[in-house]
Coordinates of C-alpha atoms in Angstrom, one line a residue:
X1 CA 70.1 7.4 40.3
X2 CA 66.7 7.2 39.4
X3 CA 63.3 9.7 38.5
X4 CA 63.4 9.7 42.2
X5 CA 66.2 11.9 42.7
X6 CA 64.0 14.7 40.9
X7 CA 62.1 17.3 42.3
X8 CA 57.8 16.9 42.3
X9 CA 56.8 18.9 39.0
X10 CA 54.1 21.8 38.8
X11 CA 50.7 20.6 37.6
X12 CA 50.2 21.2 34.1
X13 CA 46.3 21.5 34.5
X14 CA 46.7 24.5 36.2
X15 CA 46.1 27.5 34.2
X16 CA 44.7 30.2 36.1
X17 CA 48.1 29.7 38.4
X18 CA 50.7 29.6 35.2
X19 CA 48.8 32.9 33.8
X20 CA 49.3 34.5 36.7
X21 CA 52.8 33.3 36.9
X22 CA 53.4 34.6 33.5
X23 CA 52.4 37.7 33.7
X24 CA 54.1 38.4 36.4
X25 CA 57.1 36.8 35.1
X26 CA 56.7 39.9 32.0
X27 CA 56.2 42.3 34.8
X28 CA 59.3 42.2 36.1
X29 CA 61.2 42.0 32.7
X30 CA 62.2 38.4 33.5
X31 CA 62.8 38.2 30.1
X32 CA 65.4 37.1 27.1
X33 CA 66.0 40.9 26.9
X34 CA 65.9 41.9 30.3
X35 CA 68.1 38.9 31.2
X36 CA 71.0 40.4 28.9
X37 CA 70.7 43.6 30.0
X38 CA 70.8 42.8 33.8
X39 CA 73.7 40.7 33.1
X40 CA 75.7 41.6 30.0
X41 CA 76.6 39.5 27.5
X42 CA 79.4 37.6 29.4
X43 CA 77.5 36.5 32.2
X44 CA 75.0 35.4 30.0
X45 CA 77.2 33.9 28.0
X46 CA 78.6 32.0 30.8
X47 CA 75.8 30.5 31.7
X48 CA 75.7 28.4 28.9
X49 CA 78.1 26.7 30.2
X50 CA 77.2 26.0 33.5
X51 CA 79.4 28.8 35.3
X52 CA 76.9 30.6 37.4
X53 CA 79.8 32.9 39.5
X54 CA 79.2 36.2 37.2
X55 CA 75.6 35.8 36.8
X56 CA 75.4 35.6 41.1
X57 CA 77.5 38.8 41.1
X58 CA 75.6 40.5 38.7
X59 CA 72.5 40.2 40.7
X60 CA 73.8 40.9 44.2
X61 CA 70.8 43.8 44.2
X62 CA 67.5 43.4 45.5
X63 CA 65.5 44.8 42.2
X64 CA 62.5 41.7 41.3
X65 CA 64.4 41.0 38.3
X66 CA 67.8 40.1 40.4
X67 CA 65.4 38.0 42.8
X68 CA 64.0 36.0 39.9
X69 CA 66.9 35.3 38.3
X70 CA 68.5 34.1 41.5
X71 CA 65.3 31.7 41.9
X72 CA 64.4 30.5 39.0
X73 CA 67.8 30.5 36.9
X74 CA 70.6 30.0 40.0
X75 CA 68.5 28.6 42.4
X76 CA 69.3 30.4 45.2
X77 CA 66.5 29.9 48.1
X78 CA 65.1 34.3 47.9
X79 CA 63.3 35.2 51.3
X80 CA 59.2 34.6 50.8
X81 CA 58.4 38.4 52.0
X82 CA 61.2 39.6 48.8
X83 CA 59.4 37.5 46.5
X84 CA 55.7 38.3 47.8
X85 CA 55.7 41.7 45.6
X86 CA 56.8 40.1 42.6
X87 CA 54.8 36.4 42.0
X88 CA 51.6 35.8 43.1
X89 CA 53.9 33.5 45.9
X90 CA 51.2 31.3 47.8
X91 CA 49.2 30.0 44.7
X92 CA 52.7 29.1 43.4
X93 CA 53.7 27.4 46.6
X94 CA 50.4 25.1 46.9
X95 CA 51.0 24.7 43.1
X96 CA 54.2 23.7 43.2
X97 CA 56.0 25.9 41.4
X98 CA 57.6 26.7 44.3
X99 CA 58.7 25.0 47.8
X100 CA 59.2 26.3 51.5
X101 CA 63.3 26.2 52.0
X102 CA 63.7 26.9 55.6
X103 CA 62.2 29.1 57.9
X104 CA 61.5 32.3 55.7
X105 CA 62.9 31.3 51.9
X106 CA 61.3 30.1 49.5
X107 CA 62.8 27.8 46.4
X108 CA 62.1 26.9 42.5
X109 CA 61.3 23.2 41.5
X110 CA 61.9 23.8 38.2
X111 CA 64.6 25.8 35.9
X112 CA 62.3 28.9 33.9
X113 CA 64.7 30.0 31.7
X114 CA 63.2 33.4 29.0
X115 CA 63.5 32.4 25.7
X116 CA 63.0 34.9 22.7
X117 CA 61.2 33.7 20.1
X118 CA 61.7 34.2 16.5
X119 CA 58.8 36.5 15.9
X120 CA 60.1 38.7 19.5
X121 CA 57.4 36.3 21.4
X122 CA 59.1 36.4 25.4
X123 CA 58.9 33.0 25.8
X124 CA 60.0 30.3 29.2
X125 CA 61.7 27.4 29.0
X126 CA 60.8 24.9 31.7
X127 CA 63.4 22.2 32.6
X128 CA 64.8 20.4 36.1
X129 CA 66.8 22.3 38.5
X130 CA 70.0 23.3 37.0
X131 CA 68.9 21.9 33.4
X132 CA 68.5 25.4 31.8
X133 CA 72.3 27.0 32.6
X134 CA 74.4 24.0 30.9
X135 CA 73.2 20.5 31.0
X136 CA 73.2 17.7 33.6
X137 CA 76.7 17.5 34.2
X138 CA 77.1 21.1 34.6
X139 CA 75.4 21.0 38.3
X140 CA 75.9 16.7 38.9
X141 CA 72.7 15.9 37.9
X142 CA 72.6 12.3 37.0
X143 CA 69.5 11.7 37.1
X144 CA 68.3 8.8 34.5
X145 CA 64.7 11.0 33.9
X146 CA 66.4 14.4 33.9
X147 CA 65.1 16.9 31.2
X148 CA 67.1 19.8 29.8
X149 CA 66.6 23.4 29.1
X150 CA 67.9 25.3 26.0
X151 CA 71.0 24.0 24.9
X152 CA 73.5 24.9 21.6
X153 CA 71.7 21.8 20.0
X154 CA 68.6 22.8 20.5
X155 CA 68.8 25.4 19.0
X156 CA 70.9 24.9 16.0
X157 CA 67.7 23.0 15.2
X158 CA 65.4 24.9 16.0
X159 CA 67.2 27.7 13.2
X160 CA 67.8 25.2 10.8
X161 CA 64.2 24.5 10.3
X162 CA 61.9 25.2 7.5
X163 CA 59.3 27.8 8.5
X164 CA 56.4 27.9 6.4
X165 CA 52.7 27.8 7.2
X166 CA 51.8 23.7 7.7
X167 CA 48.4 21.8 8.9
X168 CA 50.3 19.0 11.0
X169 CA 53.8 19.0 12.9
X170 CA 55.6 16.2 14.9
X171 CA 58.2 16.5 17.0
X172 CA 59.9 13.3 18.2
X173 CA 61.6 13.1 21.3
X174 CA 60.3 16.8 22.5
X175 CA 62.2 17.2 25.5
X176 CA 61.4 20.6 27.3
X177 CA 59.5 21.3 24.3
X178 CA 61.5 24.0 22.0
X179 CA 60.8 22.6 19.0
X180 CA 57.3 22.3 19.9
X181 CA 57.3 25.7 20.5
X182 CA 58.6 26.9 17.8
X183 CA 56.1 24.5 15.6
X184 CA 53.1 26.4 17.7
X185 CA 53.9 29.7 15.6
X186 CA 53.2 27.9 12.1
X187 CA 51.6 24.8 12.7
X188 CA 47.5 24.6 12.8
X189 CA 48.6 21.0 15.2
X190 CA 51.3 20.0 17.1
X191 CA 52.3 16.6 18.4
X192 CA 54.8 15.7 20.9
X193 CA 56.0 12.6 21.6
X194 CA 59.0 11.8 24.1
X195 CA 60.0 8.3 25.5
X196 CA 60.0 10.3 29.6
X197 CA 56.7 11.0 30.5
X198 CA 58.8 13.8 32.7
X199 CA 59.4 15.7 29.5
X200 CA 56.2 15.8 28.4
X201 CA 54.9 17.1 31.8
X202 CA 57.6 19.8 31.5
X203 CA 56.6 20.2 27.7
X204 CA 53.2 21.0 29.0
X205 CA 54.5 23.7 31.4
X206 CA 56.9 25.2 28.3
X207 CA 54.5 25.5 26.2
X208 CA 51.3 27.0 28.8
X209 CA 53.8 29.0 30.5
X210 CA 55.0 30.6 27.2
X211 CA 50.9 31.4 26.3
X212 CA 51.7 29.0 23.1
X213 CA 49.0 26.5 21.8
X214 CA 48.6 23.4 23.3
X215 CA 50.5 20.5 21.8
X216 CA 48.9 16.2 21.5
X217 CA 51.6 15.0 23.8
X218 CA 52.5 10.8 23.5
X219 CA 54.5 8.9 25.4
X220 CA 56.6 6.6 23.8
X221 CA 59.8 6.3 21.4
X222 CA 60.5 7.7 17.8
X223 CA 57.5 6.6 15.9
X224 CA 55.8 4.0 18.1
X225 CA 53.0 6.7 19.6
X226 CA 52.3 8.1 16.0
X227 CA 49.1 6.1 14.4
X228 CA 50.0 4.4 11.0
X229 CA 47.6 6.3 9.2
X230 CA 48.9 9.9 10.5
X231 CA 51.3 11.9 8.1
X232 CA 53.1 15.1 8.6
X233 CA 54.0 18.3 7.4
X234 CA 57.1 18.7 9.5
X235 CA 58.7 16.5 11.5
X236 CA 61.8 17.9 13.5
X237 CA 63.7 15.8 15.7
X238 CA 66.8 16.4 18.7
X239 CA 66.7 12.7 19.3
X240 CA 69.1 10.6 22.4
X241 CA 71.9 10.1 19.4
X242 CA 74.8 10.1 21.3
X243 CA 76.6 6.4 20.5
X244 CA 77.4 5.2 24.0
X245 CA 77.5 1.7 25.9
X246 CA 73.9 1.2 27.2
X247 CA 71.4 3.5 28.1
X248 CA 72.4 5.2 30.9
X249 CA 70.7 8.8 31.0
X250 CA 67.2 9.3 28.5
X251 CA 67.9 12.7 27.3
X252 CA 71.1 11.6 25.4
X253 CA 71.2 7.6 25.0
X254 CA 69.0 5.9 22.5
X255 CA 69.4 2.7 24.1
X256 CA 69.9 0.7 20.6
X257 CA 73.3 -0.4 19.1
X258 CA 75.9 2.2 17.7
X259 CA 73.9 4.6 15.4
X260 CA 70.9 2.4 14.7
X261 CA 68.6 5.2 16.1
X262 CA 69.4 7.8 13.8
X263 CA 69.5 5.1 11.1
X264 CA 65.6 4.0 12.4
X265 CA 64.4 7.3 13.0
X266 CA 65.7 8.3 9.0
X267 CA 64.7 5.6 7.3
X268 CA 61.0 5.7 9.0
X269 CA 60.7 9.1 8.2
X270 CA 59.7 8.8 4.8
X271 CA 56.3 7.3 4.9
X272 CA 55.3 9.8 7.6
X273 CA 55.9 12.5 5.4
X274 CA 53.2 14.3 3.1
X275 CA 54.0 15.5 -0.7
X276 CA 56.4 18.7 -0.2
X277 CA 57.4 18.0 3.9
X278 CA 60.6 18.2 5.4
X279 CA 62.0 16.2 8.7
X280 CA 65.1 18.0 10.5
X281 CA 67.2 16.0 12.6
X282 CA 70.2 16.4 14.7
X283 CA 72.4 13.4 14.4
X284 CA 75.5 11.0 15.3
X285 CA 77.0 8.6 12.9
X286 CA 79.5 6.3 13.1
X287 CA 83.1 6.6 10.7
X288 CA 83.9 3.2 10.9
X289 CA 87.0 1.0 9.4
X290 CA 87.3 0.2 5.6
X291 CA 83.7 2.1 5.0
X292 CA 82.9 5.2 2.9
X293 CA 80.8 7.4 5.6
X294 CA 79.3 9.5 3.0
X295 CA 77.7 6.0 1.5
X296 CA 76.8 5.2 5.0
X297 CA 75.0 8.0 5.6
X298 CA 72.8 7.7 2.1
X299 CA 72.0 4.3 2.7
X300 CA 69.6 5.8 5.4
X301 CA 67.6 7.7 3.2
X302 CA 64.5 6.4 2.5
X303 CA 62.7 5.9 -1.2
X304 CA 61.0 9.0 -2.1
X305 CA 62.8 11.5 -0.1
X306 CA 65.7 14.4 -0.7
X307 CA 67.9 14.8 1.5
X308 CA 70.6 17.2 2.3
X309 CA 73.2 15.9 5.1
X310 CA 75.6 18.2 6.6
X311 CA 78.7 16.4 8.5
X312 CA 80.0 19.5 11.0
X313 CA 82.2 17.9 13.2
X314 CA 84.4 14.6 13.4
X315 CA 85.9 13.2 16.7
X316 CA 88.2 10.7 17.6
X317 CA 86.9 8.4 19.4
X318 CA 89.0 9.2 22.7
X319 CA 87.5 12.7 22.4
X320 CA 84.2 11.6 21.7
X321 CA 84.3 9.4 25.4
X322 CA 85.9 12.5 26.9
X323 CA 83.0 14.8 25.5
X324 CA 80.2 12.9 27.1
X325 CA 81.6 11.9 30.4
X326 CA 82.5 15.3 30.7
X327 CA 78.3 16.0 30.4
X328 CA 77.3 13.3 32.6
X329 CA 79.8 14.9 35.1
X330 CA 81.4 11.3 35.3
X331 CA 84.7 13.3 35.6
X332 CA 84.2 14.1 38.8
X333 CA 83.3 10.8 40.0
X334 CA 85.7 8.1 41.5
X335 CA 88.5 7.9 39.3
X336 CA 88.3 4.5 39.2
X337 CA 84.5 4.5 37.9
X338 CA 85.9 7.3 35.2
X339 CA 88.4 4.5 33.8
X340 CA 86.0 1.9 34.0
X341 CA 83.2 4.1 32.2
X342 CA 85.8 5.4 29.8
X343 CA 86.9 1.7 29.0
X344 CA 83.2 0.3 28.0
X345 CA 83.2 3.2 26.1
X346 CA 86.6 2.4 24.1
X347 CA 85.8 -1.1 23.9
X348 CA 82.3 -0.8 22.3
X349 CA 84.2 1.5 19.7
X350 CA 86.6 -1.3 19.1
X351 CA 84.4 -4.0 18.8
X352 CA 82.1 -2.0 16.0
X353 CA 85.7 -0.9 14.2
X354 CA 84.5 2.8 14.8
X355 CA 87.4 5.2 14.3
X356 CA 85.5 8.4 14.7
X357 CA 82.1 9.7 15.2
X358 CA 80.5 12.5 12.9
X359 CA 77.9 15.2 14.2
X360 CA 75.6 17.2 11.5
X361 CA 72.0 18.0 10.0
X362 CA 70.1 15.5 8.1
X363 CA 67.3 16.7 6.2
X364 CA 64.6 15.5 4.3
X365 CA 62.1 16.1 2.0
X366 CA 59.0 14.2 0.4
X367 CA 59.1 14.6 -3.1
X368 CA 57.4 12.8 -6.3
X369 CA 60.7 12.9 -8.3
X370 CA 61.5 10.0 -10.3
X371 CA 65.2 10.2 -9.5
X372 CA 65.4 11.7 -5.5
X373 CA 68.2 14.2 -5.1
X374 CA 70.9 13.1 -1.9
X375 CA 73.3 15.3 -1.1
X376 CA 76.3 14.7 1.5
X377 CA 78.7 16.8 2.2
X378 CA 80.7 18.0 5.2
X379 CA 80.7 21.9 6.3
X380 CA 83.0 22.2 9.3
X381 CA 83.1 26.5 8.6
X382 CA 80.8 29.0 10.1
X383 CA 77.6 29.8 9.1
X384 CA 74.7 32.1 9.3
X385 CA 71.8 30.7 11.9
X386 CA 68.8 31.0 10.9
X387 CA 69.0 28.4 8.3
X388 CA 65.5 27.6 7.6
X389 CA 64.7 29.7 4.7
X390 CA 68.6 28.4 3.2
X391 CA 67.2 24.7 3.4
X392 CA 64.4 25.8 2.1
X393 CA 66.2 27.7 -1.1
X394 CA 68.5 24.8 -1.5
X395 CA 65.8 21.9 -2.6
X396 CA 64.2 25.1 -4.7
X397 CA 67.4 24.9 -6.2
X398 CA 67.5 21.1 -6.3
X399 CA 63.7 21.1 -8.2
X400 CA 65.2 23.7 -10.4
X401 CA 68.4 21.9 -11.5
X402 CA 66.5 18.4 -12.4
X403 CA 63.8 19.9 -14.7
X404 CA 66.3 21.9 -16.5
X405 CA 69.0 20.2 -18.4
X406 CA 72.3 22.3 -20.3
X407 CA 70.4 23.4 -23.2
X408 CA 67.2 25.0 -20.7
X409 CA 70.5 26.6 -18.4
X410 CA 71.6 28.3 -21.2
X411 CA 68.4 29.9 -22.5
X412 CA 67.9 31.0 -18.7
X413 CA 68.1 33.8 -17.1
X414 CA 70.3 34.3 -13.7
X415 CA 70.9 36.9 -11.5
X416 CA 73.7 37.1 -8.7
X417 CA 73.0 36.6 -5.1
X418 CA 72.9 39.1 -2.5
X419 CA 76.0 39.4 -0.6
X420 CA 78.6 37.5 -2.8
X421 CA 81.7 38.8 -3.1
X422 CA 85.1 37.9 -5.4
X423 CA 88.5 37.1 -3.9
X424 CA 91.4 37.4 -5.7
X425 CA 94.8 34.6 -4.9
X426 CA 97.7 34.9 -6.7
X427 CA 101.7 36.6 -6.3
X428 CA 102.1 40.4 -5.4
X429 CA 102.8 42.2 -8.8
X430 CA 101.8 39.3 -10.9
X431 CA 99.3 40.2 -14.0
X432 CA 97.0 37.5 -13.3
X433 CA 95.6 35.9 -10.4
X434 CA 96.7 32.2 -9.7
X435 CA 92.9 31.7 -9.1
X436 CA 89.6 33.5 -8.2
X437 CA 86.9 32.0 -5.5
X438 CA 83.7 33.5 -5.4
X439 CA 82.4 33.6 -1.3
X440 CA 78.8 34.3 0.5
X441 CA 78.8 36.4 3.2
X442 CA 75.0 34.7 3.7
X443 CA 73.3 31.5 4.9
X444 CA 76.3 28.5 4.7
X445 CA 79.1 31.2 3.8
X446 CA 80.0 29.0 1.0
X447 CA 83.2 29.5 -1.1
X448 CA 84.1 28.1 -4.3
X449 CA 87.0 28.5 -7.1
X450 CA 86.2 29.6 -10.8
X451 CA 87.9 30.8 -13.4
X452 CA 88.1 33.8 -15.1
X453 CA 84.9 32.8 -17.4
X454 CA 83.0 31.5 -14.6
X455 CA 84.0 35.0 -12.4
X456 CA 83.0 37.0 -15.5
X457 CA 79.9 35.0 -15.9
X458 CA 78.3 35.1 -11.7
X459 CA 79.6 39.3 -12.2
X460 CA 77.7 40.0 -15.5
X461 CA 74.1 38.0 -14.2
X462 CA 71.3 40.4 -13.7
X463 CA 68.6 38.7 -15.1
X464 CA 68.7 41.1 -18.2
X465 CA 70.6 38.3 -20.4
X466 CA 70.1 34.5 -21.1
X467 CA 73.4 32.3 -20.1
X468 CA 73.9 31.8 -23.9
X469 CA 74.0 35.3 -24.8
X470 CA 76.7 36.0 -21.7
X471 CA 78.7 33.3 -22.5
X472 CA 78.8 34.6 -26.5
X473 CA 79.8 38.2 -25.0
X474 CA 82.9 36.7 -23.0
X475 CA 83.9 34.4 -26.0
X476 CA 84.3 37.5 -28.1
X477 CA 86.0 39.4 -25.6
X478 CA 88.3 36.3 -25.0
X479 CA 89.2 35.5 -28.5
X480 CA 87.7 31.9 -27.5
X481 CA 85.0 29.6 -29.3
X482 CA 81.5 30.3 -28.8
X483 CA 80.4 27.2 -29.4
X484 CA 83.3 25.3 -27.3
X485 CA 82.8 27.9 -24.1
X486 CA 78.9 27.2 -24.4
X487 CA 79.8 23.0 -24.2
X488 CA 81.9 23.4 -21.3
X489 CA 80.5 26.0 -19.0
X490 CA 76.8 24.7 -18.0
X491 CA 78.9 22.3 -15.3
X492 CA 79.9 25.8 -14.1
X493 CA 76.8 27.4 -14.1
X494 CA 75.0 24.2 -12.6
X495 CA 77.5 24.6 -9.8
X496 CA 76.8 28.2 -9.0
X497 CA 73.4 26.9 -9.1
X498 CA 73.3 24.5 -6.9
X499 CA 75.6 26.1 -3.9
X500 CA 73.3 29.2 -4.6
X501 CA 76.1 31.8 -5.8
X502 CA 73.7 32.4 -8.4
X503 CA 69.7 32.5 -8.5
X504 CA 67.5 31.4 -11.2
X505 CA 65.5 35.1 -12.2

């Protein structure tokens, strides 16, 4: 199916009309808030995953905030004279924003889905008609141009990022224009670039109809629209990652060869970024036969840059098909055309020797190191969203580390982090635990086994007392060498360090 499929978007040069919109939008509490407290949390919950029924029941009343969530979020046709009193309904009409549906109803062209920003900003989400509750193939939509609304993906980017005051932002691949939205809050400019000129005309509406700054908005793919002399403070990035056979539908397919996207859109990052930048990316990579996927996944960083790369998820192959079939709503097609689709997928798999593909963060960072810090690890266990200021604490941590070799740990001074507790393993009754892990109840959640010096050590830091001197009071209390517990404890303490149990003071 092709753009023409879609419904005729709004104008994006239309201010005086999306003002008006939006205030009336605020007027009516059509809001992130208002939305969860007209619903409750399960039908809002629901909706996320494309099951409208208890969102329709909760808004069988005629209040204007039942009527605009049945317009703009279920799009249910609402009678023009019940809508008159909430949105300024004819300049919307000969705008666009909405369309005649019968004699007396009116109906939305677009998804407007409230959005709470991070700073409590009420904030809309444009996207195409059943886009913002689920995806494409929650409501059939195959549509090769179709743009999506807020999605789990989204937003575990959008948390992840670093957010710290920055002259210049790009993000590649916008979309509906979250990230871009979220860059408008820190960034003095914000560039846009997306492959479908559709999502930059619904980036446009996302960001006016929100009251955020203006984005520079480019057409074209990953890096191609960006000038060879233009560098970045930030550069955040949901790209199409998804490793499929061809490049069937824009918002998820790259269109290149296994994971050579991500690969590309890594590996260019580095000369893009200025001294001190980071570059957040959602990614796909392929596990594939008789290859270390950890050394796969360095391999893409590029000279000058370190990186932190978070594997969360592994799936077979068969599951991976399944996953994205299932969003393209390909299982409801002919089952014949299922098998088929599900067979090209099996058999690219098969001819790349790909046994399983991994889903995580990759980030980066520009740094002026001599010896770049990469770090790859997988993290399947809960953690605490938003991550932005953990990224940013971990290559604190990673600067810290390299300039400070045993000797300089043990003349430093640590304190404990907020929220770490100790956890006890051993027999019922026994007079010593078999072992002791030290867990955060913050940020990745981490946990990690020490012994009993290391325990003693992370409970005694309070940034009164250099390392050395601690590590001389638990050798006398021990009955153990000072000298051989200060040689073989910095590898501890580096640890603790580095996974941020404990904090330089």
């Amino acid at each position: 199916m092709s753009n023409a499929s879609l419904s005729p978007l709004p104008p994006a040069d239309r201010p005086d009309v999306t003002a008006r919109l939006r205030d009336a939008l605020l007027g009516a509490s059509f809001t992130a808030d208002g939305l969860l407290e007209l619903l409750g949390a399960p039908a809002y919950a629901a909706l996320s995953r494309s099951e409208t029924v208890p969102a329709l029941r909760a808004t069988r009343g005629d209040t204007p905030l039942e009527r605009l969530v049945r317009l703009f979020l279920l799009q249910q046709p609402v009678p023009h004279a019940r809508v008159a009193d909430v949105l300024p309904v004819d300049a919307c009409l000969e705008s666009g924003w909405l369309v005649r549906a019968g004699d007396d109803e009116v109906a939305a062209t677009v998804d407007v889905r409230p959005y709470g920003g991070p700073g409590g900003e009420d904030w809309f989400i444009v996207s195409d008609l059943g886009c913002a509750v689920g995806g494409a193939g929650g409501i059939g939509n195959h549509a090769e141009g179709v743009v999506l609304g807020v999605g789990g993906a989204s937003m575990t980017l959008a948390g992840l990022t670093v957010r710290t005051p920055v002259s210049a932002a790009l993000d590649l691949g916008t979309g509906s224009g979250i990230q871009a939205l979220h860059a408008s809050r820190h960034a003095t400019r914000v560039t846009a670039t997306d492959v479908n000129p559709r999502a930059l005309h619904i980036t446009a509406l996302t960001l006016a109809l929100s009251g955020a700054q203006d984005a520079d908005l480019r057409e074209g793919s990953l890096y191609e629209p960006v000038r060879d002399d233009e560098t970045y403070d930030l550069i955040v990035s949901n790209p199409p990652f998804v490793i499929s056979p061809g490049a069937r539908l824009t918002y998820r397919d790259g269109g290149m060869a296994g994971d050579d996207l991500c690969r590309s859109l890594v590996q260019e990052t580095g000369e893009k970024l200025n001294e001190g930048g980071f570059a957040h990316f959602l990614a796909n990579w392929q596990h594939v036969e008789g290859e270390d996927w950890t050394d796969r996944l360095r391999s893409w960083v590029p000279r000058g840059c370190d990186a932190w790369i978070v594997q969360r998820e592994v799936q077979d192959i068969t599951q991976y098909a399944e996953l994205w079939l299932r969003d393209a709503g390909d299982h409801r097609a002919d089952p014949a055309e299922y098998q088929a689709r599900y067979d090209a997928w099996l058999d690219e798999f098969e001819a790349r020797k790909v046994k399983a593909v991994g889903f995580g963060w990759i980030t980066l960072r520009r740094t002026a190191a001599a010896e770049p810090s990469v770090t790859v690890e997988e993290w399947p266990h809960p953690v605490e969203q938003p991550l932005g200021e953990t990224v940013r604490a971990h290559f604190d941590r990673v600067d810290y580390l390299r300039t400070h070799d045993d000797a300089a740990l043990l003349e430093a001074n640590f304190t404990l982090a907020g929220e770490v507790v100790q956890e006890q393993v051993g027999l019922p009754g026994a007079e010593d635990p078999e072992h002791v892990v030290l867990r955060q109840n913050r940020g990745m959640r981490r946990a990690t086994r020490v012994d009993t010096v290391g325990a003693g050590f992370a409970g005694v830091c309070d940034g009164t007392m250099s390392a050395g001197r601690i590590l001389d009071a638990i050798a006398q209390l021990v009955g153990e060498d000072p000298v051989a517990l200060r040689d073989r404890t910095p590898a501890q303490i580096r640890l603790l360090v580095e996974q941020g149990f404990i904090e330089p003071a």
